[in-house]
Amino acid sequence: MPDGIRAVTVPKWGLAMTEGTVVAWYANEGDQVNAGTDLVEIETPKITNLYESPASGVLRRRVAQVGETLPVGALLAVLTEEEVPDADIDAFVAKFAAEFVPESVSESGAEALKPQTTEIGGRRMRYLKMGDTESTPVVLIHGFGGDLNSWLFTQPTLAQEHPVYAIDLPGHGGSSKQVDRGDLAFLASAVFELMAALEIERAHLVGHSLGGAAAFELASSHPDRVKSLTLLAPVGFGPDINMEYVEGFMRASRPRQLRPFVEQLFANPALVGRKMLDDIISYKRLDGAVEALNIIAGTVFKGGRQAVDLAPRVAGLAIPLQIIWGEGDRIIPSTHLNGLPASVRAHLVPGAGHMVHMEKADEVNDLIEAFLRI
Amino acid sequence: MARKSFREAINEALRLEMRRDPRVIIMGEDVAGGMGAAGEQDAWGGVLGVTKGLISEFGQERVRDTPISESAFIGAAVGAAATGLRPVAELMFIDFMGVCLDQILNQAAKLRYMFGGRATVPLVIRTMYGAGLRAASQHSQSLYPIFTHIPGLKVVIPSSPYEAKGLLIRAIRDDDPVIFCEHKMLYDETEEVPDEAYTIPFGEANFTREGEDVTIVAIGRMVKFANEAADRLTARGVACSVIDPRTASPLDEETILESVKETGRLVVVDEASPRCNLATDIVALVATKAFSALKAPVNIVAPPHTPVPFSPALEDAYVPSPAKIEAAALAVMG
């Protein structure tokens, strides 16, 4: 690469990502940009996300136009750190275009990564495994109405050092929609049985929201099977829950009705792409899905308040516990983080809402990775 | 979840509903195939193989080949539906509606009304429509506007494999007669389709593209063409919304009107003959309920008022194309 010229390319968010669509530019040609400032908004099949400038310099060329869909690794823009003539920029762009070869589907790993299902006691459970190392496995448990895809920015990173299983709770994703009473004990036992079926003796649990409470329940009932516990914006640590969100999420049958509710999951509502809404609607149309959500919500959020209080049980838990919360969480307030024992590693992430692991993936991944090494 | 063809999606919908509900049966010409011939009873599975494999799982009691008499077997299906079964009858080509129309128009569509709501006709008639297969003028028509005209019938026109599965399961669970129109050129289209059963509601249109400049309404195979046109128009700086109504009856008027109020410009694409088709119906809707929102005259992309030609060159020229839709949208942009 010529001195002082830097290519900015389509990033790869999650192993399954093969292309991205440019939604908006946040800097104009000629602007000085700094490393880490918002540069361009990119839509993937799962989420729209802000891409921060990987370096500082002058934005000399916006190669990709708004609306354009490009493969991972394709040239988005050209930054320069010093004076470079326009002709050199033109030559750089032409050379990049001539030499660029998008990675094939097989190279990207997207083909090999298919969720599996297993039958346990007449119940189908779906999970996705990534990573083949010998270290302690990690089990990722999504929240209310979510599925294993909500870990797309988390799982590939953690899988570099651990076998990582993202699972679908009963009632969710590709798992069976029967949820019995729909309480935490049931959800925790379903996870426990899946771990047993997959011969996972002991795991680090990472749970988000409802999945956080299920992970806590599992850790307190089977402490020998859990090595550490990371909870993201968990249910069970205070009375408040945004019922307008819960009810709106269950009620909406069209993407346009759903959008204002799903936007509440993020500090930056612009991250909600059409594909994300379509995926949720498609899940809600499955036989039994909305009924399952109703049963769970009726139990866990009975009367519009959180029915379970896990906080008093924290002191008795002999497993390392960290809790991460998005400061701008509009579903469960981050004030639930207050007043926990000092043994809990608590982190407040600025600029993130309820989906803290999607919205500030790098930061949350760093916190989880550091915690797993302890 | 896996990629499945439109054909596989329909087969899976039938299979799942037949497993779930023993009252669901299928009947029609060659739906099993090889009528009566030992060892060859699963030879066909319908002329295009859509029902293949169902007779091996459900047997001849529930997968019934019928004589070549639409009037007889559609009539039998109406009677079976009125007396407790949930038949899915296959009218091989929609062009054959003429020989069984009384059973549909005067019997299936009227029974619930005439018995004061105390009778139901949970019948699905699956039927193949549309041009493109070089099948000439008696096997290529898009006659769904005729069914749409009849109160008491629901008319479903799926545009993709995902849509086909969810809408067919919804149709089988409906207590009213549903005409389910499958475009023969869509059978080999593929996309991700969940393995589980799911339903897509009737009367709920789908935005397949979202944009603020032009509203394009298209149904069935035309949705695919409208999407292609919309993608080309994006590159030319024109942002289109593409609306797939999914069901011609009931029609989601609200979504169409809302979108036209946002864009002020309307193009309707319809493969049916241009007089009294779905496009004229939707244009009349917008003219009566959202006229003041229009910034330009509306545009219709439909075939000429002729039979579908047998000449391949003429047939290709007859069917609305992405290029014609693109030109129509540019015309309303002025």
Tab-separated table of C-alpha atoms in Angstrom, chain A residues 38-360:
chain	number	residue	atom	x	y	z
A	38	ASP	CA	-18.536	7.233	13.354
A	39	LEU	CA	-17.733	6.984	9.674
A	40	VAL	CA	-20.392	5.001	7.866
A	41	GLU	CA	-23.581	3.106	8.664
A	42	ILE	CA	-23.746	-0.398	7.231
A	43	GLU	CA	-26.731	-2.703	7.067
A	44	THR	CA	-26.212	-6.459	7.289
A	45	PRO	CA	-28.884	-9.144	7.156
A	46	LYS	CA	-29.175	-8.927	10.945
A	47	ILE	CA	-28.482	-5.398	12.053
A	48	THR	CA	-27.590	-1.947	10.859
A	49	ASN	CA	-24.465	-0.776	12.579
A	50	LEU	CA	-22.188	2.227	12.729
A	51	TYR	CA	-18.698	1.544	11.496
A	52	GLU	CA	-16.093	3.595	13.253
A	53	SER	CA	-13.116	4.892	11.361
A	54	PRO	CA	-10.253	2.425	11.837
A	55	ALA	CA	-7.675	5.226	11.586
A	56	SER	CA	-7.227	8.970	11.634
A	57	GLY	CA	-6.729	11.008	8.496
A	58	VAL	CA	-8.471	12.952	5.787
A	59	LEU	CA	-11.421	11.205	4.097
A	60	ARG	CA	-10.298	11.612	0.507
A	61	ARG	CA	-12.697	9.363	-1.321
A	62	ARG	CA	-16.069	7.778	-0.527
A	63	VAL	CA	-15.852	4.876	-2.945
A	64	ALA	CA	-19.086	3.151	-1.900
A	65	GLN	CA	-22.341	4.983	-2.567
A	66	VAL	CA	-25.376	4.965	-0.296
A	67	GLY	CA	-27.575	2.005	-1.212
A	68	GLU	CA	-24.700	-0.008	-2.629
A	69	THR	CA	-24.272	-3.610	-1.399
A	70	LEU	CA	-20.674	-4.798	-1.251
A	71	PRO	CA	-18.926	-7.989	-0.163
A	72	VAL	CA	-16.902	-8.099	3.034
A	73	GLY	CA	-13.458	-6.663	2.378
A	74	ALA	CA	-14.527	-4.440	-0.535
A	75	LEU	CA	-13.286	-0.863	-0.600
A	76	LEU	CA	-15.549	1.628	1.191
A	77	ALA	CA	-13.347	4.677	1.372
A	78	VAL	CA	-9.822	6.011	1.168
A	79	LEU	CA	-8.141	7.863	4.021
A	80	THR	CA	-4.827	9.681	3.790
A	81	GLU	CA	-2.549	10.725	6.580
A	82	GLU	CA	-0.590	13.235	4.510
A	83	GLU	CA	-0.817	15.237	1.296
A	84	VAL	CA	-1.447	12.856	-1.587
A	85	PRO	CA	-2.335	13.982	-5.131
A	86	ASP	CA	-5.786	13.014	-6.501
A	87	ALA	CA	-4.140	10.999	-9.261
A	88	ASP	CA	-2.557	8.706	-6.659
A	89	ILE	CA	-5.949	8.181	-5.015
A	90	ASP	CA	-7.475	7.307	-8.404
A	91	ALA	CA	-4.681	4.846	-9.059
A	92	PHE	CA	-5.103	3.302	-5.597
A	93	VAL	CA	-8.863	2.822	-6.064
A	94	ALA	CA	-8.358	1.310	-9.527
A	95	LYS	CA	-5.654	-1.053	-8.287
A	96	PHE	CA	-7.775	-2.169	-5.319
A	97	ALA	CA	-10.755	-2.854	-7.591
A	98	ALA	CA	-8.586	-4.834	-9.998
A	99	GLU	CA	-7.017	-6.993	-7.295
A	100	PHE	CA	-9.951	-7.482	-4.915
A	101	VAL	CA	-11.339	-11.001	-4.684
A	102	PRO	CA	-14.306	-11.499	-2.335
A	103	GLU	CA	-13.956	-14.489	-0.043
A	104	SER	CA	-16.083	-17.409	-1.131
A	105	VAL	CA	-18.964	-18.716	0.936
A	106	SER	CA	-16.973	-21.768	1.993
A	107	GLU	CA	-14.028	-19.628	3.108
A	108	SER	CA	-16.317	-17.391	5.097
A	109	GLY	CA	-17.485	-20.381	7.118
A	110	ALA	CA	-21.122	-19.486	6.555
A	111	GLU	CA	-21.843	-22.862	4.970
A	112	ALA	CA	-20.413	-24.946	7.783
A	113	LEU	CA	-22.186	-22.962	10.485
A	114	LYS	CA	-25.654	-24.383	10.624
A	115	PRO	CA	-27.614	-24.650	13.847
A	116	GLN	CA	-28.239	-28.215	15.057
A	117	THR	CA	-31.247	-29.621	16.833
A	118	THR	CA	-31.509	-32.390	19.373
A	119	GLU	CA	-34.525	-34.067	20.974
A	120	ILE	CA	-34.560	-34.162	24.768
A	121	GLY	CA	-37.544	-35.786	26.467
A	122	GLY	CA	-39.783	-35.049	23.486
A	123	ARG	CA	-38.603	-31.453	23.316
A	124	ARG	CA	-36.606	-30.127	20.376
A	125	MET	CA	-33.731	-27.832	21.302
A	126	ARG	CA	-31.764	-25.857	18.707
A	127	TYR	CA	-28.215	-24.649	19.206
A	128	LEU	CA	-25.265	-23.369	17.218
A	129	LYS	CA	-21.744	-24.441	18.101
A	130	MET	CA	-18.621	-22.506	17.175
A	131	GLY	CA	-15.035	-23.086	18.195
A	132	ASP	CA	-13.075	-26.313	18.635
A	133	THR	CA	-10.591	-25.554	21.403
A	134	GLU	CA	-10.235	-27.773	24.474
A	135	SER	CA	-10.997	-25.039	27.009
A	136	THR	CA	-14.148	-24.743	29.117
A	137	PRO	CA	-17.217	-24.265	26.906
A	138	VAL	CA	-19.305	-21.111	26.956
A	139	VAL	CA	-23.100	-21.273	26.764
A	140	LEU	CA	-24.917	-18.190	25.477
A	141	ILE	CA	-28.577	-17.731	26.489
A	142	HIS	CA	-30.638	-15.084	24.693
A	143	GLY	CA	-33.461	-12.953	26.097
A	144	PHE	CA	-37.276	-12.813	25.819
A	145	GLY	CA	-38.379	-13.122	22.188
A	146	GLY	CA	-34.798	-13.529	20.954
A	147	ASP	CA	-32.835	-16.461	19.617
A	148	LEU	CA	-29.289	-17.682	19.100
A	149	ASN	CA	-28.745	-15.130	16.332
A	150	SER	CA	-28.680	-12.329	18.867
A	151	TRP	CA	-25.115	-13.442	19.647
A	152	LEU	CA	-23.799	-12.951	16.135
A	153	PHE	CA	-21.282	-10.342	17.257
A	154	THR	CA	-20.383	-12.227	20.440
A	155	GLN	CA	-20.077	-15.880	19.498
A	156	PRO	CA	-17.334	-15.713	16.818
A	157	THR	CA	-15.081	-13.663	19.097
A	158	LEU	CA	-15.467	-15.926	22.129
A	159	ALA	CA	-15.081	-18.982	19.873
A	160	GLN	CA	-11.472	-18.098	19.190
A	161	GLU	CA	-10.577	-19.457	22.632
A	162	HIS	CA	-13.579	-21.553	23.692
A	163	PRO	CA	-16.155	-23.912	22.253
A	164	VAL	CA	-19.226	-21.659	22.313
A	165	TYR	CA	-22.820	-22.883	22.219
A	166	ALA	CA	-25.552	-20.364	21.463
A	167	ILE	CA	-28.885	-21.950	22.298
A	168	ASP	CA	-32.564	-21.276	21.684
A	169	LEU	CA	-34.606	-21.354	24.892
A	170	PRO	CA	-37.869	-23.333	24.781
A	171	GLY	CA	-40.565	-21.227	23.117
A	172	HIS	CA	-37.943	-19.440	21.044
A	173	GLY	CA	-36.172	-19.667	17.686
A	174	GLY	CA	-36.017	-23.222	16.397
A	175	SER	CA	-36.671	-24.906	19.763
A	176	SER	CA	-40.041	-26.443	20.687
A	177	LYS	CA	-42.697	-23.971	21.673
A	178	GLN	CA	-43.991	-25.852	24.733
A	179	VAL	CA	-42.887	-23.968	27.860
A	180	ASP	CA	-44.886	-25.631	30.692
A	181	ARG	CA	-45.356	-22.932	33.363
A	182	GLY	CA	-42.791	-20.722	31.633
A	183	ASP	CA	-40.931	-19.917	34.845
A	184	LEU	CA	-37.202	-19.583	35.437
A	185	ALA	CA	-36.886	-23.047	36.953
A	186	PHE	CA	-38.310	-24.559	33.758
A	187	LEU	CA	-36.057	-22.510	31.484
A	188	ALA	CA	-32.998	-23.303	33.606
A	189	SER	CA	-33.770	-27.020	33.601
A	190	ALA	CA	-34.124	-26.981	29.802
A	191	VAL	CA	-30.642	-25.455	29.529
A	192	PHE	CA	-29.287	-27.944	32.058
A	193	GLU	CA	-30.721	-30.896	30.119
A	194	LEU	CA	-29.293	-29.568	26.871
A	195	MET	CA	-25.852	-29.217	28.491
A	196	ALA	CA	-26.126	-32.801	29.698
A	197	ALA	CA	-27.156	-34.019	26.248
A	198	LEU	CA	-24.216	-32.201	24.687
A	199	GLU	CA	-21.892	-33.623	27.380
A	200	ILE	CA	-20.945	-30.198	28.659
A	201	GLU	CA	-19.767	-30.941	32.203
A	202	ARG	CA	-19.106	-27.396	33.215
A	203	ALA	CA	-19.515	-24.124	31.361
A	204	HIS	CA	-19.198	-20.395	31.536
A	205	LEU	CA	-22.732	-19.062	31.227
A	206	VAL	CA	-23.501	-15.788	29.488
A	207	GLY	CA	-27.146	-14.759	29.618
A	208	HIS	CA	-28.991	-11.729	28.353
A	209	SER	CA	-32.130	-10.334	29.986
A	210	LEU	CA	-34.524	-13.282	30.554
A	211	GLY	CA	-31.641	-15.588	29.607
A	212	GLY	CA	-29.566	-13.910	32.320
A	213	ALA	CA	-32.123	-14.839	34.951
A	214	ALA	CA	-32.287	-18.397	33.587
A	215	ALA	CA	-28.484	-18.608	33.746
A	216	PHE	CA	-28.512	-17.379	37.355
A	217	GLU	CA	-31.179	-19.922	38.266
A	218	LEU	CA	-29.118	-22.694	36.683
A	219	ALA	CA	-25.947	-21.543	38.465
A	220	SER	CA	-27.645	-21.519	41.849
A	221	SER	CA	-29.308	-24.918	41.384
A	222	HIS	CA	-26.219	-26.594	39.849
A	223	PRO	CA	-23.191	-24.598	41.043
A	224	ASP	CA	-20.869	-27.507	40.198
A	225	ARG	CA	-21.757	-27.183	36.512
A	226	VAL	CA	-21.088	-23.480	36.172
A	227	LYS	CA	-17.640	-21.954	36.149
A	228	SER	CA	-18.593	-18.310	35.788
A	229	LEU	CA	-21.658	-16.209	35.178
A	230	THR	CA	-21.892	-13.122	32.980
A	231	LEU	CA	-25.289	-11.457	32.937
A	232	LEU	CA	-26.208	-8.748	30.452
A	233	ALA	CA	-29.085	-6.464	31.489
A	234	PRO	CA	-30.601	-9.408	33.377
A	235	VAL	CA	-34.143	-9.952	34.537
A	236	GLY	CA	-34.412	-10.535	38.295
A	237	PHE	CA	-32.483	-7.631	39.827
A	238	GLY	CA	-35.239	-5.120	40.435
A	239	PRO	CA	-38.967	-4.605	39.987
A	240	ASP	CA	-39.055	-2.561	36.783
A	241	ILE	CA	-39.804	-3.892	33.321
A	242	ASN	CA	-41.016	-1.909	30.320
A	243	MET	CA	-44.369	-3.624	29.774
A	244	GLU	CA	-45.250	-1.322	26.880
A	245	TYR	CA	-42.333	-2.956	25.092
A	246	VAL	CA	-43.222	-6.516	26.146
A	247	GLU	CA	-46.865	-6.180	25.129
A	248	GLY	CA	-46.125	-4.278	21.923
A	249	PHE	CA	-43.548	-6.870	20.910
A	250	MET	CA	-46.089	-9.665	21.377
A	251	ARG	CA	-48.970	-7.810	19.727
A	252	ALA	CA	-47.333	-6.468	16.548
A	253	SER	CA	-47.967	-8.623	13.486
A	254	ARG	CA	-46.356	-6.381	10.867
A	255	PRO	CA	-42.817	-5.020	10.612
A	256	ARG	CA	-44.078	-1.433	10.681
A	257	GLN	CA	-46.051	-2.015	13.887
A	258	LEU	CA	-43.108	-3.775	15.464
A	259	ARG	CA	-40.460	-1.173	14.631
A	260	PRO	CA	-41.190	1.375	17.406
A	261	PHE	CA	-40.984	-1.381	20.022
A	262	VAL	CA	-37.814	-3.009	18.730
A	263	GLU	CA	-36.223	0.437	18.498
A	264	GLN	CA	-36.579	0.673	22.279
A	265	LEU	CA	-34.056	-2.162	22.564
A	266	PHE	CA	-31.270	0.101	21.326
A	267	ALA	CA	-29.820	3.435	22.428
A	268	ASN	CA	-29.520	4.226	18.731
A	269	PRO	CA	-32.827	3.283	17.040
A	270	ALA	CA	-31.236	3.618	13.588
A	271	LEU	CA	-29.603	0.228	14.179
A	272	VAL	CA	-32.913	-1.550	13.632
A	273	GLY	CA	-32.919	-2.788	10.038
A	274	ARG	CA	-35.798	-4.215	8.069
A	275	LYS	CA	-34.302	-7.719	8.116
A	276	MET	CA	-34.206	-7.715	11.912
A	277	LEU	CA	-37.915	-6.885	12.006
A	278	ASP	CA	-38.725	-9.520	9.369
A	279	ASP	CA	-36.851	-12.157	11.370
A	280	ILE	CA	-38.841	-11.363	14.511
A	281	ILE	CA	-42.178	-11.377	12.645
A	282	SER	CA	-41.227	-14.645	10.994
A	283	TYR	CA	-40.507	-16.174	14.431
A	284	LYS	CA	-43.776	-14.879	15.885
A	285	ARG	CA	-45.705	-16.571	13.050
A	286	LEU	CA	-44.438	-20.031	14.028
A	287	ASP	CA	-47.110	-22.234	15.577
A	288	GLY	CA	-47.113	-21.730	19.346
A	289	ALA	CA	-44.524	-18.927	19.495
A	290	VAL	CA	-46.757	-16.088	20.690
A	291	GLU	CA	-48.567	-18.450	23.097
A	292	ALA	CA	-45.189	-19.387	24.591
A	293	LEU	CA	-44.213	-15.733	24.994
A	294	ASN	CA	-47.548	-15.039	26.663
A	295	ILE	CA	-47.036	-17.833	29.177
A	296	ILE	CA	-43.499	-16.687	29.992
A	297	ALA	CA	-44.482	-13.012	30.264
A	298	GLY	CA	-47.491	-13.935	32.408
A	299	THR	CA	-45.196	-15.747	34.836
A	300	VAL	CA	-41.989	-13.719	34.850
A	301	PHE	CA	-43.594	-10.271	34.466
A	302	LYS	CA	-46.792	-11.008	36.373
A	303	GLY	CA	-48.872	-7.889	36.936
A	304	GLY	CA	-46.438	-5.736	34.979
A	305	ARG	CA	-43.611	-6.123	37.525
A	306	GLN	CA	-40.705	-8.487	37.680
A	307	ALA	CA	-41.940	-11.463	39.673
A	308	VAL	CA	-38.532	-12.825	40.640
A	309	ASP	CA	-35.929	-11.211	42.872
A	310	LEU	CA	-32.525	-12.805	42.461
A	311	ALA	CA	-30.532	-10.077	44.223
A	312	PRO	CA	-30.840	-11.576	47.727
A	313	ARG	CA	-29.333	-14.815	46.371
A	314	VAL	CA	-26.197	-13.145	44.990
A	315	ALA	CA	-24.334	-13.237	48.302
A	316	GLY	CA	-24.839	-16.997	48.588
A	317	LEU	CA	-23.566	-17.721	45.095
A	318	ALA	CA	-20.061	-19.179	45.092
A	319	ILE	CA	-19.491	-18.552	41.381
A	320	PRO	CA	-17.749	-15.489	39.907
A	321	LEU	CA	-20.438	-13.099	38.719
A	322	GLN	CA	-20.221	-10.102	36.451
A	323	ILE	CA	-23.118	-7.976	35.318
A	324	ILE	CA	-22.977	-5.674	32.308
A	325	TRP	CA	-25.639	-3.086	31.610
A	326	GLY	CA	-26.211	-0.556	28.839
A	327	GLU	CA	-26.532	2.884	30.359
A	328	GLY	CA	-29.393	3.788	28.003
A	329	ASP	CA	-31.415	0.602	28.618
A	330	ARG	CA	-35.105	1.417	28.061
A	331	ILE	CA	-36.402	-2.107	28.796
A	332	ILE	CA	-34.893	-2.807	32.221
A	333	PRO	CA	-33.290	0.249	33.819
A	334	SER	CA	-29.570	0.102	34.514
A	335	THR	CA	-30.293	1.374	38.039
A	336	HIS	CA	-30.946	-2.297	38.867
A	337	LEU	CA	-27.166	-2.518	38.961
A	338	ASN	CA	-27.078	-0.441	42.145
A	339	GLY	CA	-26.718	-1.945	45.597
A	340	LEU	CA	-25.196	-5.287	44.602
A	341	PRO	CA	-22.447	-6.784	46.787
A	342	ALA	CA	-18.887	-5.698	46.010
A	343	SER	CA	-18.058	-9.254	44.911
A	344	VAL	CA	-20.053	-8.633	41.736
A	345	ARG	CA	-18.123	-7.108	38.867
A	346	ALA	CA	-20.498	-4.473	37.609
A	347	HIS	CA	-19.996	-2.571	34.359
A	348	LEU	CA	-22.108	0.225	32.947
A	349	VAL	CA	-21.645	0.645	29.193
A	350	PRO	CA	-22.329	4.154	27.900
A	351	GLY	CA	-24.079	4.632	24.570
A	352	ALA	CA	-25.809	1.262	24.702
A	353	GLY	CA	-29.383	0.172	25.293
A	354	HIS	CA	-30.840	-3.202	26.258
A	355	MET	CA	-29.051	-5.047	23.419
A	356	VAL	CA	-25.714	-4.009	24.861
A	357	HIS	CA	-23.914	-6.994	23.312
A	358	MET	CA	-25.041	-5.999	19.821
A	359	GLU	CA	-24.743	-2.268	20.205
A	360	LYS	CA	-21.318	-2.188	21.872
